[in-house]
mmCIF file of C-alpha atoms in Angstrom:
data_model
loop_
_atom_site.group_PDB
_atom_site.id
_atom_site.type_symbol
_atom_site.label_atom_id
_atom_site.label_comp_id
_atom_site.label_asym_id
_atom_site.label_seq_id
_atom_site.Cartn_x
_atom_site.Cartn_y
_atom_site.Cartn_z
ATOM 1 C CA MET A 1 149.624 -101.657 198.120
ATOM 2 C CA LYS A 2 147.467 -104.507 199.379
ATOM 3 C CA LYS A 3 148.333 -108.004 198.247
ATOM 4 C CA ASN A 4 145.720 -110.083 196.426
ATOM 5 C CA LEU A 5 144.655 -113.291 198.174
ATOM 6 C CA VAL A 6 142.360 -115.936 196.700
ATOM 7 C CA PHE A 7 140.681 -118.321 199.112
ATOM 8 C CA VAL A 8 139.474 -121.526 197.458
ATOM 9 C CA ILE A 9 137.233 -123.045 200.134
ATOM 10 C CA ASN A 10 134.177 -125.071 199.232
ATOM 11 C CA TYR A 11 132.153 -124.039 202.334
ATOM 12 C CA PHE A 12 131.625 -120.339 203.138
ATOM 13 C CA TYR A 13 128.930 -118.150 204.698
ATOM 14 C CA PRO A 14 126.034 -118.878 205.066
ATOM 15 C CA ASP A 15 126.853 -122.647 205.134
ATOM 16 C CA TYR A 16 126.736 -124.376 208.540
ATOM 17 C CA ALA A 17 129.917 -126.389 208.085
ATOM 18 C CA SER A 18 132.487 -125.598 210.737
ATOM 19 C CA THR A 19 135.193 -124.919 208.195
ATOM 20 C CA GLY A 20 132.853 -122.516 206.431
ATOM 21 C CA GLN A 21 132.279 -120.557 209.579
ATOM 22 C CA LEU A 22 135.968 -120.542 210.440
ATOM 23 C CA MET A 23 137.025 -119.365 206.963
ATOM 24 C CA THR A 24 134.338 -116.687 206.925
ATOM 25 C CA GLU A 25 135.639 -115.263 210.209
ATOM 26 C CA LEU A 26 139.259 -115.503 208.963
ATOM 27 C CA CYS A 27 138.482 -113.622 205.750
ATOM 28 C CA MET A 28 136.599 -110.941 207.676
ATOM 29 C CA HIS A 29 139.621 -110.509 209.943
ATOM 30 C CA LEU A 30 142.015 -110.169 207.014
ATOM 31 C CA LYS A 31 139.970 -107.973 204.670
ATOM 32 C CA ASN A 32 141.499 -104.677 205.877
ATOM 33 C CA ASP A 33 145.029 -105.925 205.181
ATOM 34 C CA PHE A 34 144.503 -107.784 201.910
ATOM 35 C CA ASN A 35 142.266 -107.759 198.826
ATOM 36 C CA ILE A 36 140.373 -111.020 199.240
ATOM 37 C CA THR A 37 138.520 -113.089 196.657
ATOM 38 C CA VAL A 38 136.675 -116.198 197.846
ATOM 39 C CA ILE A 39 135.875 -119.077 195.497
ATOM 40 C CA ALA A 40 133.265 -121.277 197.166
ATOM 41 C CA ALA A 41 130.402 -123.597 196.452
ATOM 42 C CA GLN A 42 126.890 -122.234 196.580
ATOM 43 C CA PRO A 43 125.450 -122.875 200.064
ATOM 44 C CA GLY A 44 124.412 -126.484 200.398
ATOM 45 C CA TYR A 45 125.899 -128.092 203.508
ATOM 46 C CA SER A 46 122.440 -128.777 204.950
ATOM 47 C CA ASN A 47 119.132 -129.272 203.244
ATOM 48 C CA GLU A 48 117.977 -125.865 204.409
ATOM 49 C CA THR A 49 120.792 -124.034 202.610
ATOM 50 C CA TYR A 50 119.763 -125.571 199.297
ATOM 51 C CA LYS A 51 116.610 -123.489 199.265
ATOM 52 C CA GLY A 52 116.712 -120.499 196.987
ATOM 53 C CA ARG A 53 120.045 -121.332 195.342
ATOM 54 C CA SER A 54 120.841 -119.659 192.052
ATOM 55 C CA LYS A 55 120.619 -121.765 188.898
ATOM 56 C CA ASN A 56 123.694 -120.055 187.450
ATOM 57 C CA ILE A 57 126.891 -122.104 187.342
ATOM 58 C CA PHE A 58 128.887 -119.073 188.486
ATOM 59 C CA GLU A 59 127.651 -116.133 190.496
ATOM 60 C CA GLU A 60 129.748 -113.190 191.718
ATOM 61 C CA GLU A 61 128.791 -110.982 194.652
ATOM 62 C CA GLN A 62 130.264 -108.425 196.983
ATOM 63 C CA TRP A 63 129.686 -109.211 200.656
ATOM 64 C CA ASN A 64 131.083 -107.240 203.582
ATOM 65 C CA GLY A 65 134.098 -106.083 201.571
ATOM 66 C CA LEU A 66 134.823 -109.523 200.100
ATOM 67 C CA LYS A 67 134.533 -110.580 196.484
ATOM 68 C CA ILE A 68 132.822 -113.971 196.450
ATOM 69 C CA ILE A 69 132.499 -116.188 193.353
ATOM 70 C CA ARG A 70 130.073 -119.030 194.030
ATOM 71 C CA ILE A 71 129.995 -122.259 192.066
ATOM 72 C CA ARG A 72 126.837 -124.299 191.533
ATOM 73 C CA LEU A 73 127.538 -127.958 192.380
ATOM 74 C CA PRO A 74 125.353 -131.081 192.437
ATOM 75 C CA LYS A 75 123.748 -131.968 195.745
ATOM 76 C CA VAL A 76 125.864 -134.619 197.380
ATOM 77 C CA ASN A 77 124.607 -137.805 199.057
ATOM 78 C CA LYS A 78 127.315 -138.399 201.641
ATOM 79 C CA ASN A 79 126.432 -142.091 201.836
ATOM 80 C CA SER A 80 127.248 -142.592 198.174
ATOM 81 C CA LYS A 81 130.837 -142.708 196.909
ATOM 82 C CA ILE A 82 129.561 -142.019 193.356
ATOM 83 C CA SER A 83 127.692 -138.944 194.511
ATOM 84 C CA ARG A 84 130.748 -137.704 196.437
ATOM 85 C CA ALA A 85 132.958 -138.299 193.398
ATOM 86 C CA LYS A 86 130.576 -136.383 191.159
ATOM 87 C CA TYR A 87 130.591 -133.426 193.552
ATOM 88 C CA ILE A 88 134.381 -133.477 193.870
ATOM 89 C CA ILE A 89 135.027 -133.696 190.107
ATOM 90 C CA ASN A 90 132.677 -130.795 189.418
ATOM 91 C CA TYR A 91 134.226 -128.734 192.205
ATOM 92 C CA PHE A 92 137.760 -129.443 190.954
ATOM 93 C CA ILE A 93 137.043 -128.470 187.360
ATOM 94 C CA LEU A 94 134.952 -125.389 188.104
ATOM 95 C CA ALA A 95 137.097 -124.017 190.948
ATOM 96 C CA ASN A 96 140.199 -124.346 188.779
ATOM 97 C CA PHE A 97 138.431 -122.569 185.927
ATOM 98 C CA VAL A 98 137.465 -119.642 188.186
ATOM 99 C CA LEU A 99 140.893 -119.472 189.861
ATOM 100 C CA LEU A 100 142.782 -119.405 186.573
ATOM 101 C CA LYS A 101 140.675 -116.494 185.349
ATOM 102 C CA GLU A 102 141.674 -114.367 188.342
ATOM 103 C CA LYS A 103 144.392 -111.782 187.664
ATOM 104 C CA ASN A 104 147.298 -110.592 189.776
ATOM 105 C CA VAL A 105 147.060 -113.345 192.380
ATOM 106 C CA ASP A 106 149.796 -113.030 195.012
ATOM 107 C CA LEU A 107 148.743 -115.949 197.197
ATOM 108 C CA ILE A 108 146.328 -118.868 196.876
ATOM 109 C CA TYR A 109 144.893 -120.240 200.143
ATOM 110 C CA THR A 110 143.334 -123.671 200.040
ATOM 111 C CA ILE A 111 142.110 -126.115 202.664
ATOM 112 C CA SER A 112 142.091 -129.931 202.736
ATOM 113 C CA GLN A 113 138.455 -130.103 201.634
ATOM 114 C CA PRO A 114 137.387 -131.787 199.476
ATOM 115 C CA PRO A 115 140.077 -134.287 200.420
ATOM 116 C CA ILE A 116 143.258 -134.034 198.307
ATOM 117 C CA ILE A 117 141.472 -131.917 195.690
ATOM 118 C CA GLY A 118 141.520 -128.744 197.825
ATOM 119 C CA GLY A 119 145.274 -128.884 198.026
ATOM 120 C CA LEU A 120 145.676 -129.924 194.415
ATOM 121 C CA ILE A 121 143.832 -126.811 193.226
ATOM 122 C CA GLY A 122 146.460 -124.743 195.049
ATOM 123 C CA THR A 123 149.284 -126.760 193.553
ATOM 124 C CA ILE A 124 148.016 -126.246 190.029
ATOM 125 C CA GLY A 125 147.164 -122.585 190.643
ATOM 126 C CA LYS A 126 150.628 -121.857 192.049
ATOM 127 C CA LYS A 127 152.280 -123.306 188.977
ATOM 128 C CA ILE A 128 150.129 -121.505 186.442
ATOM 129 C CA LYS A 129 149.654 -118.207 188.267
ATOM 130 C CA SER A 130 153.243 -118.036 189.640
ATOM 131 C CA SER A 131 151.811 -117.226 193.045
ATOM 132 C CA LYS A 132 152.431 -118.403 196.593
ATOM 133 C CA HIS A 133 150.326 -121.206 198.032
ATOM 134 C CA VAL A 134 149.319 -121.772 201.667
ATOM 135 C CA TYR A 135 147.764 -125.166 202.358
ATOM 136 C CA ASN A 136 145.575 -125.368 205.439
ATOM 137 C CA ILE A 137 145.181 -128.992 206.491
ATOM 138 C CA GLN A 138 142.067 -129.362 208.629
ATOM 139 C CA ASP A 139 142.062 -133.166 208.123
ATOM 140 C CA PHE A 140 144.816 -135.362 206.772
ATOM 141 C CA ASN A 141 143.560 -137.526 203.934
ATOM 142 C CA PRO A 142 143.649 -140.296 202.893
ATOM 143 C CA GLU A 143 144.681 -141.141 206.431
ATOM 144 C CA GLN A 144 141.325 -140.057 207.835
ATOM 145 C CA ALA A 145 139.353 -142.110 205.275
ATOM 146 C CA ALA A 146 141.584 -145.134 205.874
ATOM 147 C CA ALA A 147 140.866 -144.978 209.634
ATOM 148 C CA VAL A 148 137.229 -145.844 208.958
ATOM 149 C CA ASN A 149 138.022 -148.187 206.043
ATOM 150 C CA TYR A 150 136.524 -145.757 203.543
ATOM 151 C CA THR A 151 139.504 -146.130 201.203
ATOM 152 C CA ASP A 152 142.420 -148.523 200.777
ATOM 153 C CA GLY A 153 144.660 -150.157 198.180
ATOM 154 C CA ILE A 154 145.487 -148.320 194.958
ATOM 155 C CA SER A 155 143.182 -145.351 195.534
ATOM 156 C CA HIS A 156 144.694 -144.824 198.987
ATOM 157 C CA ASN A 157 148.210 -144.874 197.620
ATOM 158 C CA ILE A 158 147.477 -142.501 194.763
ATOM 159 C CA ALA A 159 145.668 -140.079 197.067
ATOM 160 C CA LYS A 160 148.574 -140.085 199.511
ATOM 161 C CA ILE A 161 151.124 -139.425 196.762
ATOM 162 C CA LEU A 162 149.049 -136.521 195.463
ATOM 163 C CA ASP A 163 148.693 -134.940 198.889
ATOM 164 C CA LYS A 164 152.370 -135.310 199.626
ATOM 165 C CA ILE A 165 152.942 -133.353 196.416
ATOM 166 C CA ASN A 166 150.493 -130.717 197.637
ATOM 167 C CA CYS A 167 152.390 -130.388 200.895
ATOM 168 C CA SER A 168 155.849 -130.393 199.298
ATOM 169 C CA TYR A 169 154.970 -127.890 196.586
ATOM 170 C CA SER A 170 153.153 -125.428 198.891
ATOM 171 C CA ASP A 171 155.016 -122.496 200.373
ATOM 172 C CA HIS A 172 153.588 -123.239 203.818
ATOM 173 C CA VAL A 173 151.381 -125.834 205.477
ATOM 174 C CA ILE A 174 149.112 -124.844 208.364
ATOM 175 C CA ILE A 175 147.861 -127.630 210.605
ATOM 176 C CA VAL A 176 145.302 -127.259 213.414
ATOM 177 C CA GLY A 177 146.737 -129.508 216.162
ATOM 178 C CA ASN A 178 150.174 -130.246 217.612
ATOM 179 C CA ASP A 179 149.494 -133.987 217.287
ATOM 180 C CA MET A 180 149.233 -133.476 213.529
ATOM 181 C CA LYS A 181 152.984 -132.863 213.373
ATOM 182 C CA LYS A 182 153.383 -136.613 213.809
ATOM 183 C CA THR A 183 151.469 -137.235 210.590
ATOM 184 C CA LEU A 184 153.804 -134.904 208.684
ATOM 185 C CA GLU A 185 156.691 -136.909 210.175
ATOM 186 C CA LYS A 186 155.092 -140.179 209.054
ATOM 187 C CA ARG A 187 154.726 -138.832 205.547
ATOM 188 C CA PHE A 188 158.113 -137.171 205.128
ATOM 189 C CA GLY A 189 160.358 -138.450 207.895
ATOM 190 C CA VAL A 190 161.366 -136.941 211.253
ATOM 191 C CA ASN A 191 163.827 -134.510 209.621
ATOM 192 C CA HIS A 192 161.460 -133.258 206.934
ATOM 193 C CA LYS A 193 161.791 -129.713 205.573
ATOM 194 C CA ILE A 194 158.127 -128.938 205.034
ATOM 195 C CA SER A 195 157.520 -125.321 206.113
ATOM 196 C CA HIS A 196 154.638 -125.540 208.553
ATOM 197 C CA SER A 197 152.960 -124.064 211.629
ATOM 198 C CA VAL A 198 150.250 -125.045 214.077
ATOM 199 C CA ILE A 199 147.324 -122.678 214.467
ATOM 200 C CA ASN A 200 144.375 -124.046 216.392
ATOM 201 C CA ASN A 201 140.775 -123.499 215.303
ATOM 202 C CA TRP A 202 138.551 -121.366 217.510
ATOM 203 C CA THR A 203 135.106 -120.175 218.417
ATOM 204 C CA ASP A 204 133.902 -116.666 219.137
ATOM 205 C CA GLU A 205 134.252 -116.640 222.925
ATOM 206 C CA ASN A 206 132.453 -113.312 223.063
ATOM 207 C CA GLN A 207 129.353 -114.792 221.402
ATOM 208 C CA ILE A 208 129.426 -118.269 222.985
ATOM 209 C CA ILE A 209 129.262 -117.739 226.722
ATOM 210 C CA PRO A 210 128.106 -119.880 229.690
ATOM 211 C CA LEU A 211 124.357 -119.643 230.297
ATOM 212 C CA SER A 212 122.162 -121.447 232.791
ATOM 213 C CA LYS A 213 119.058 -123.404 231.943
ATOM 214 C CA GLU A 214 117.085 -120.544 233.473
ATOM 215 C CA ASN A 215 118.046 -118.300 230.597
ATOM 216 C CA ILE A 216 114.897 -117.326 228.690
ATOM 217 C CA GLU A 217 116.013 -118.754 225.313
ATOM 218 C CA VAL A 218 117.540 -121.885 226.776
ATOM 219 C CA SER A 219 114.423 -122.676 228.859
ATOM 220 C CA LYS A 220 112.176 -121.999 225.864
ATOM 221 C CA PHE A 221 114.223 -124.521 223.835
ATOM 222 C CA LEU A 222 113.884 -127.112 226.592
ATOM 223 C CA ARG A 223 110.126 -126.681 226.734
ATOM 224 C CA LYS A 224 109.753 -126.756 222.976
ATOM 225 C CA TYR A 225 111.383 -130.188 222.719
ATOM 226 C CA ASN A 226 110.083 -131.659 225.985
ATOM 227 C CA LEU A 227 113.538 -131.739 227.517
ATOM 228 C CA GLU A 228 112.829 -130.120 230.829
ATOM 229 C CA ASN A 229 114.117 -131.957 233.916
ATOM 230 C CA LYS A 230 116.382 -134.129 231.754
ATOM 231 C CA PHE A 231 120.113 -134.776 232.099
ATOM 232 C CA ILE A 232 121.070 -133.903 228.531
ATOM 233 C CA ILE A 233 124.101 -135.357 226.827
ATOM 234 C CA MET A 234 124.493 -133.392 223.576
ATOM 235 C CA TYR A 235 126.374 -133.941 220.334
ATOM 236 C CA SER A 236 126.293 -130.810 218.200
ATOM 237 C CA GLY A 237 127.884 -130.860 214.759
ATOM 238 C CA ASN A 238 128.542 -133.078 211.764
ATOM 239 C CA LEU A 239 127.082 -136.588 212.185
ATOM 240 C CA GLY A 240 129.731 -137.945 209.837
ATOM 241 C CA LEU A 241 131.665 -141.125 209.182
ATOM 242 C CA PHE A 242 134.696 -140.349 211.333
ATOM 243 C CA TYR A 243 133.145 -140.418 214.817
ATOM 244 C CA ASP A 244 131.816 -143.976 215.406
ATOM 245 C CA LEU A 245 128.405 -142.466 216.070
ATOM 246 C CA GLU A 246 126.589 -145.519 214.690
ATOM 247 C CA ASN A 247 127.978 -147.514 217.583
ATOM 248 C CA LEU A 248 127.881 -144.792 220.233
ATOM 249 C CA ILE A 249 124.132 -144.371 219.648
ATOM 250 C CA LYS A 250 123.674 -147.924 220.924
ATOM 251 C CA ILE A 251 124.720 -146.754 224.394
ATOM 252 C CA ALA A 252 121.305 -145.112 224.637
ATOM 253 C CA THR A 253 119.751 -148.621 224.823
ATOM 254 C CA LYS A 254 121.772 -149.333 227.973
ATOM 255 C CA MET A 255 120.726 -146.011 229.518
ATOM 256 C CA LYS A 256 116.969 -146.688 229.236
ATOM 257 C CA SER A 257 116.786 -147.682 232.896
ATOM 258 C CA ILE A 258 117.673 -144.107 233.915
ATOM 259 C CA PRO A 259 114.720 -142.122 232.519
ATOM 260 C CA ASP A 260 116.148 -138.651 233.017
ATOM 261 C CA ILE A 261 119.292 -139.269 230.917
ATOM 262 C CA HIS A 262 118.579 -137.983 227.395
ATOM 263 C CA PHE A 263 120.794 -137.909 224.296
ATOM 264 C CA LEU A 264 120.386 -134.934 222.013
ATOM 265 C CA TYR A 265 121.985 -134.943 218.539
ATOM 266 C CA ILE A 266 121.991 -131.642 216.647
ATOM 267 C CA GLY A 267 123.307 -131.644 213.097
ATOM 268 C CA GLU A 268 123.339 -133.506 209.810
ATOM 269 C CA GLY A 269 125.681 -135.995 208.172
ATOM 270 C CA ALA A 270 126.291 -139.364 206.568
ATOM 271 C CA SER A 271 125.603 -141.348 209.739
ATOM 272 C CA LYS A 272 122.380 -139.641 210.754
ATOM 273 C CA MET A 273 119.934 -141.869 208.841
ATOM 274 C CA LYS A 274 121.401 -145.098 210.260
ATOM 275 C CA MET A 275 121.355 -143.619 213.744
ATOM 276 C CA GLN A 276 117.728 -142.647 213.330
ATOM 277 C CA GLU A 277 116.844 -146.088 211.993
ATOM 278 C CA TYR A 278 118.431 -147.697 215.070
ATOM 279 C CA VAL A 279 116.566 -145.426 217.465
ATOM 280 C CA SER A 280 113.282 -146.156 215.662
ATOM 281 C CA LYS A 281 113.848 -149.900 215.590
ATOM 282 C CA GLN A 282 114.745 -149.967 219.304
ATOM 283 C CA GLU A 283 111.810 -147.660 220.094
ATOM 284 C CA LEU A 284 114.118 -145.433 222.153
ATOM 285 C CA LYS A 285 112.466 -142.490 223.885
ATOM 286 C CA ASN A 286 115.711 -141.150 225.307
ATOM 287 C CA VAL A 287 117.165 -139.797 222.004
ATOM 288 C CA THR A 288 116.199 -136.683 220.098
ATOM 289 C CA PHE A 289 117.515 -135.586 216.680
ATOM 290 C CA LEU A 290 117.385 -131.956 215.565
ATOM 291 C CA PRO A 291 118.752 -130.176 212.499
ATOM 292 C CA TYR A 292 121.519 -127.606 212.560
ATOM 293 C CA GLN A 293 120.513 -124.563 214.549
ATOM 294 C CA PRO A 294 120.879 -121.033 213.118
ATOM 295 C CA LYS A 295 124.299 -119.570 213.841
ATOM 296 C CA ASP A 296 122.899 -116.827 216.034
ATOM 297 C CA PHE A 297 121.079 -119.411 218.158
ATOM 298 C CA ILE A 298 124.007 -121.765 218.782
ATOM 299 C CA LYS A 299 124.989 -119.737 221.847
ATOM 300 C CA TYR A 300 121.730 -120.920 223.376
ATOM 301 C CA SER A 301 121.543 -124.475 222.037
ATOM 302 C CA LEU A 302 125.037 -125.375 223.295
ATOM 303 C CA ASN A 303 123.952 -124.287 226.781
ATOM 304 C CA VAL A 304 121.019 -126.724 226.833
ATOM 305 C CA ALA A 305 123.436 -129.599 227.611
ATOM 306 C CA ASP A 306 124.562 -130.885 230.958
ATOM 307 C CA ALA A 307 127.520 -132.516 229.174
ATOM 308 C CA HIS A 308 128.793 -132.500 225.588
ATOM 309 C CA LEU A 309 130.109 -135.353 223.492
ATOM 310 C CA VAL A 310 133.441 -134.669 221.739
ATOM 311 C CA VAL A 311 134.348 -137.807 219.834
ATOM 312 C CA ASN A 312 136.614 -139.244 217.149
ATOM 313 C CA GLN A 313 136.980 -142.676 215.633
ATOM 314 C CA LYS A 314 139.987 -144.849 216.479
ATOM 315 C CA GLY A 315 142.929 -143.980 214.237
ATOM 316 C CA ILE A 316 142.085 -140.280 213.891
ATOM 317 C CA LYS A 317 144.753 -139.099 216.338
ATOM 318 C CA GLY A 318 147.096 -136.794 214.499
ATOM 319 C CA VAL A 319 144.801 -136.703 211.519
ATOM 320 C CA SER A 320 141.944 -134.412 212.604
ATOM 321 C CA VAL A 321 140.848 -132.257 215.524
ATOM 322 C CA PRO A 322 137.106 -131.990 216.347
ATOM 323 C CA SER A 323 136.656 -128.238 216.273
ATOM 324 C CA LYS A 324 133.411 -128.447 218.212
ATOM 325 C CA ILE A 325 135.504 -128.672 221.402
ATOM 326 C CA TYR A 326 136.177 -124.940 221.286
ATOM 327 C CA GLY A 327 132.471 -124.073 221.336
ATOM 328 C CA VAL A 328 131.846 -126.494 224.193
ATOM 329 C CA MET A 329 134.673 -125.012 226.244
ATOM 330 C CA ALA A 330 133.410 -121.484 225.507
ATOM 331 C CA ALA A 331 129.938 -122.471 226.729
ATOM 332 C CA GLY A 332 131.513 -123.655 229.965
ATOM 333 C CA LYS A 333 130.049 -127.145 229.739
ATOM 334 C CA PRO A 334 131.769 -130.377 230.927
ATOM 335 C CA ILE A 335 132.941 -132.821 228.255
ATOM 336 C CA LEU A 336 132.493 -136.501 227.692
ATOM 337 C CA GLY A 337 135.392 -137.274 225.360
ATOM 338 C CA VAL A 338 135.808 -140.393 223.240
ATOM 339 C CA LEU A 339 139.298 -139.688 222.065
ATOM 340 C CA GLU A 340 142.689 -141.316 221.755
ATOM 341 C CA GLN A 341 145.241 -140.637 224.437
ATOM 342 C CA GLY A 342 147.556 -137.816 223.412
ATOM 343 C CA SER A 343 145.312 -136.437 220.709
ATOM 344 C CA GLU A 344 144.866 -132.687 220.544
ATOM 345 C CA ALA A 345 141.292 -132.687 221.909
ATOM 346 C CA GLU A 346 142.137 -135.198 224.643
ATOM 347 C CA LEU A 347 145.011 -133.014 225.814
ATOM 348 C CA LEU A 348 142.763 -129.964 225.930
ATOM 349 C CA ILE A 349 140.304 -131.820 228.168
ATOM 350 C CA SER A 350 143.058 -133.295 230.338
ATOM 351 C CA ASN A 351 145.033 -130.080 230.703
ATOM 352 C CA SER A 352 141.948 -128.069 231.592
ATOM 353 C CA ASN A 353 140.428 -130.842 233.736
ATOM 354 C CA ALA A 354 137.127 -130.121 231.978
ATOM 355 C CA GLY A 355 135.723 -133.601 231.564
ATOM 356 C CA PHE A 356 136.177 -137.346 231.362
ATOM 357 C CA VAL A 357 137.770 -139.215 228.435
ATOM 358 C CA SER A 358 137.556 -142.815 227.217
ATOM 359 C CA GLU A 359 139.351 -144.424 224.299
ATOM 360 C CA PRO A 360 137.394 -144.932 221.060
ATOM 361 C CA GLN A 361 135.561 -148.264 220.990
ATOM 362 C CA ASP A 362 135.939 -148.746 224.754
ATOM 363 C CA TYR A 363 132.208 -148.582 225.262
ATOM 364 C CA ASP A 364 132.236 -149.873 228.846
ATOM 365 C CA HIS A 365 134.557 -147.086 229.911
ATOM 366 C CA PHE A 366 132.371 -144.584 228.039
ATOM 367 C CA ILE A 367 129.344 -145.781 230.020
ATOM 368 C CA GLU A 368 131.330 -145.474 233.266
ATOM 369 C CA ASN A 369 132.175 -141.889 232.363
ATOM 370 C CA ILE A 370 128.549 -141.077 231.614
ATOM 371 C CA MET A 371 127.613 -142.335 235.074
ATOM 372 C CA LEU A 372 130.488 -140.423 236.689
ATOM 373 C CA MET A 373 129.245 -137.244 235.055
ATOM 374 C CA TYR A 374 125.618 -137.973 235.925
ATOM 375 C CA ASN A 375 126.444 -138.603 239.580
ATOM 376 C CA LEU A 376 128.279 -135.279 240.029
ATOM 377 C CA THR A 377 126.369 -132.509 241.737
ATOM 378 C CA ASP A 378 125.180 -129.627 239.608
ATOM 379 C CA GLN A 379 127.814 -127.400 241.206
ATOM 380 C CA GLU A 380 130.618 -129.899 240.432
ATOM 381 C CA ARG A 381 129.559 -130.026 236.764
ATOM 382 C CA ILE A 382 129.431 -126.211 236.644
ATOM 383 C CA GLU A 383 132.924 -125.989 238.075
ATOM 384 C CA MET A 384 134.222 -128.614 235.686
ATOM 385 C CA GLY A 385 132.791 -126.821 232.666
ATOM 386 C CA MET A 386 134.084 -123.460 233.824
ATOM 387 C CA ARG A 387 137.589 -124.843 234.079
ATOM 388 C CA GLY A 388 137.351 -125.461 230.338
ATOM 389 C CA ARG A 389 136.132 -121.908 229.772
ATOM 390 C CA SER A 390 138.966 -120.523 231.859
ATOM 391 C CA TYR A 391 141.534 -122.565 229.953
ATOM 392 C CA LEU A 392 140.081 -121.309 226.608
ATOM 393 C CA ASP A 393 140.229 -117.686 227.778
ATOM 394 C CA LYS A 394 143.885 -118.055 228.700
ATOM 395 C CA ASN A 395 145.110 -120.075 225.680
ATOM 396 C CA LEU A 396 142.640 -120.389 222.828
ATOM 397 C CA LYS A 397 141.061 -117.028 222.149
ATOM 398 C CA LYS A 398 139.816 -116.333 218.648
ATOM 399 C CA GLU A 399 141.946 -113.220 218.256
ATOM 400 C CA ILE A 400 145.133 -115.180 219.002
ATOM 401 C CA SER A 401 144.521 -117.634 216.174
ATOM 402 C CA LEU A 402 143.344 -114.984 213.723
ATOM 403 C CA ASN A 403 146.457 -112.852 214.323
ATOM 404 C CA LYS A 404 148.674 -115.916 213.883
ATOM 405 C CA TYR A 405 147.063 -116.452 210.467
ATOM 406 C CA LYS A 406 147.671 -112.825 209.495
ATOM 407 C CA ASP A 407 151.298 -112.947 210.621
ATOM 408 C CA THR A 408 151.877 -116.209 208.779
ATOM 409 C CA LEU A 409 150.397 -114.938 205.520
ATOM 410 C CA ASN A 410 152.460 -111.746 205.729
ATOM 411 C CA MET A 411 155.549 -113.831 206.379
ATOM 412 C CA ILE A 412 154.967 -116.002 203.297
ATOM 413 C CA LEU A 413 154.166 -113.021 201.056
ATOM 414 C CA ASN A 414 157.324 -111.172 202.150
ATOM 415 C CA LYS A 415 159.709 -114.043 201.601
#
């Protein structure tokens, strides 16, 4: 008889959030082996997904063999701590309510979003439902928030205590980078007994493939946004607080003297408005902002770039892994990394020799790397990007990660 799994994950299809896409693909991979219920927020990661939302607080649907219970939550202003708090409190109360109504739950699967609360829902659910709990930590918090001075003092200490309880009380912790093992050691000591495994995130390497700028859809995109004959440095993803983007955007000012270098930012997030204000104030013509692209078009938009930005703020090493790196490697594009030495993403770039990396906040070195990339021949950049694709094909295929998840869940259920 199939076991009953409940995934409590605030982002799920059709949301654009990377975790939503990853969890959607994971649930689809597992649905033949388990009965799966997903508890998720109504779509709302971008402004577009707010359109047409149901006004019901709870809404149940069947989708591709999955039972999905969607929760209506207030729209969140990511620049406002009050708005974030309101969203999180509502999510916590309503997700717990739905979870506790579910019957015959064998395993609860939660992720570290919203910070702390995601894991806490699993901790409470495990106690009340007498089920197993697997806690997937995509980002360690409050360590991530502290790295950008978003939280400190009493709130930081309380959050850390709560998340240590989540880790300790779970049956298994899944982290997404080998460098994240160090954070577990910092929390619990080198000889800790937390049951855990490392399973990296992924992209669909069969959907995201290397394409040239001569591809019909890619060239159409370039014409549409007047980007033909430009050397395009792209950032595609969440324009959030943890990437130092508000400072990195200033590099565009120093690149004005090279008219064919163009910065393209695709996505939404808490830093986007300030970045746009800076570009407007400086009257920069070498920066373009676009919203998230439809999922089925990402395979083309990623291939527009001559180089991709993969960045993290200082202090994020061992705390978070920018999952966009897998899509960039799949597209066979060279990488301009702004990453701490020894971090998961930096090691992927170094081990595959698929780009250049500078330390966060070392803006001079970042500019040097931009010029190094710019001065390569087209063929050298193609070869550099394809080294990343080759490395991904050998070590980071989607099926490898998905099967690791299935094996891990079966292991926990059969204990």
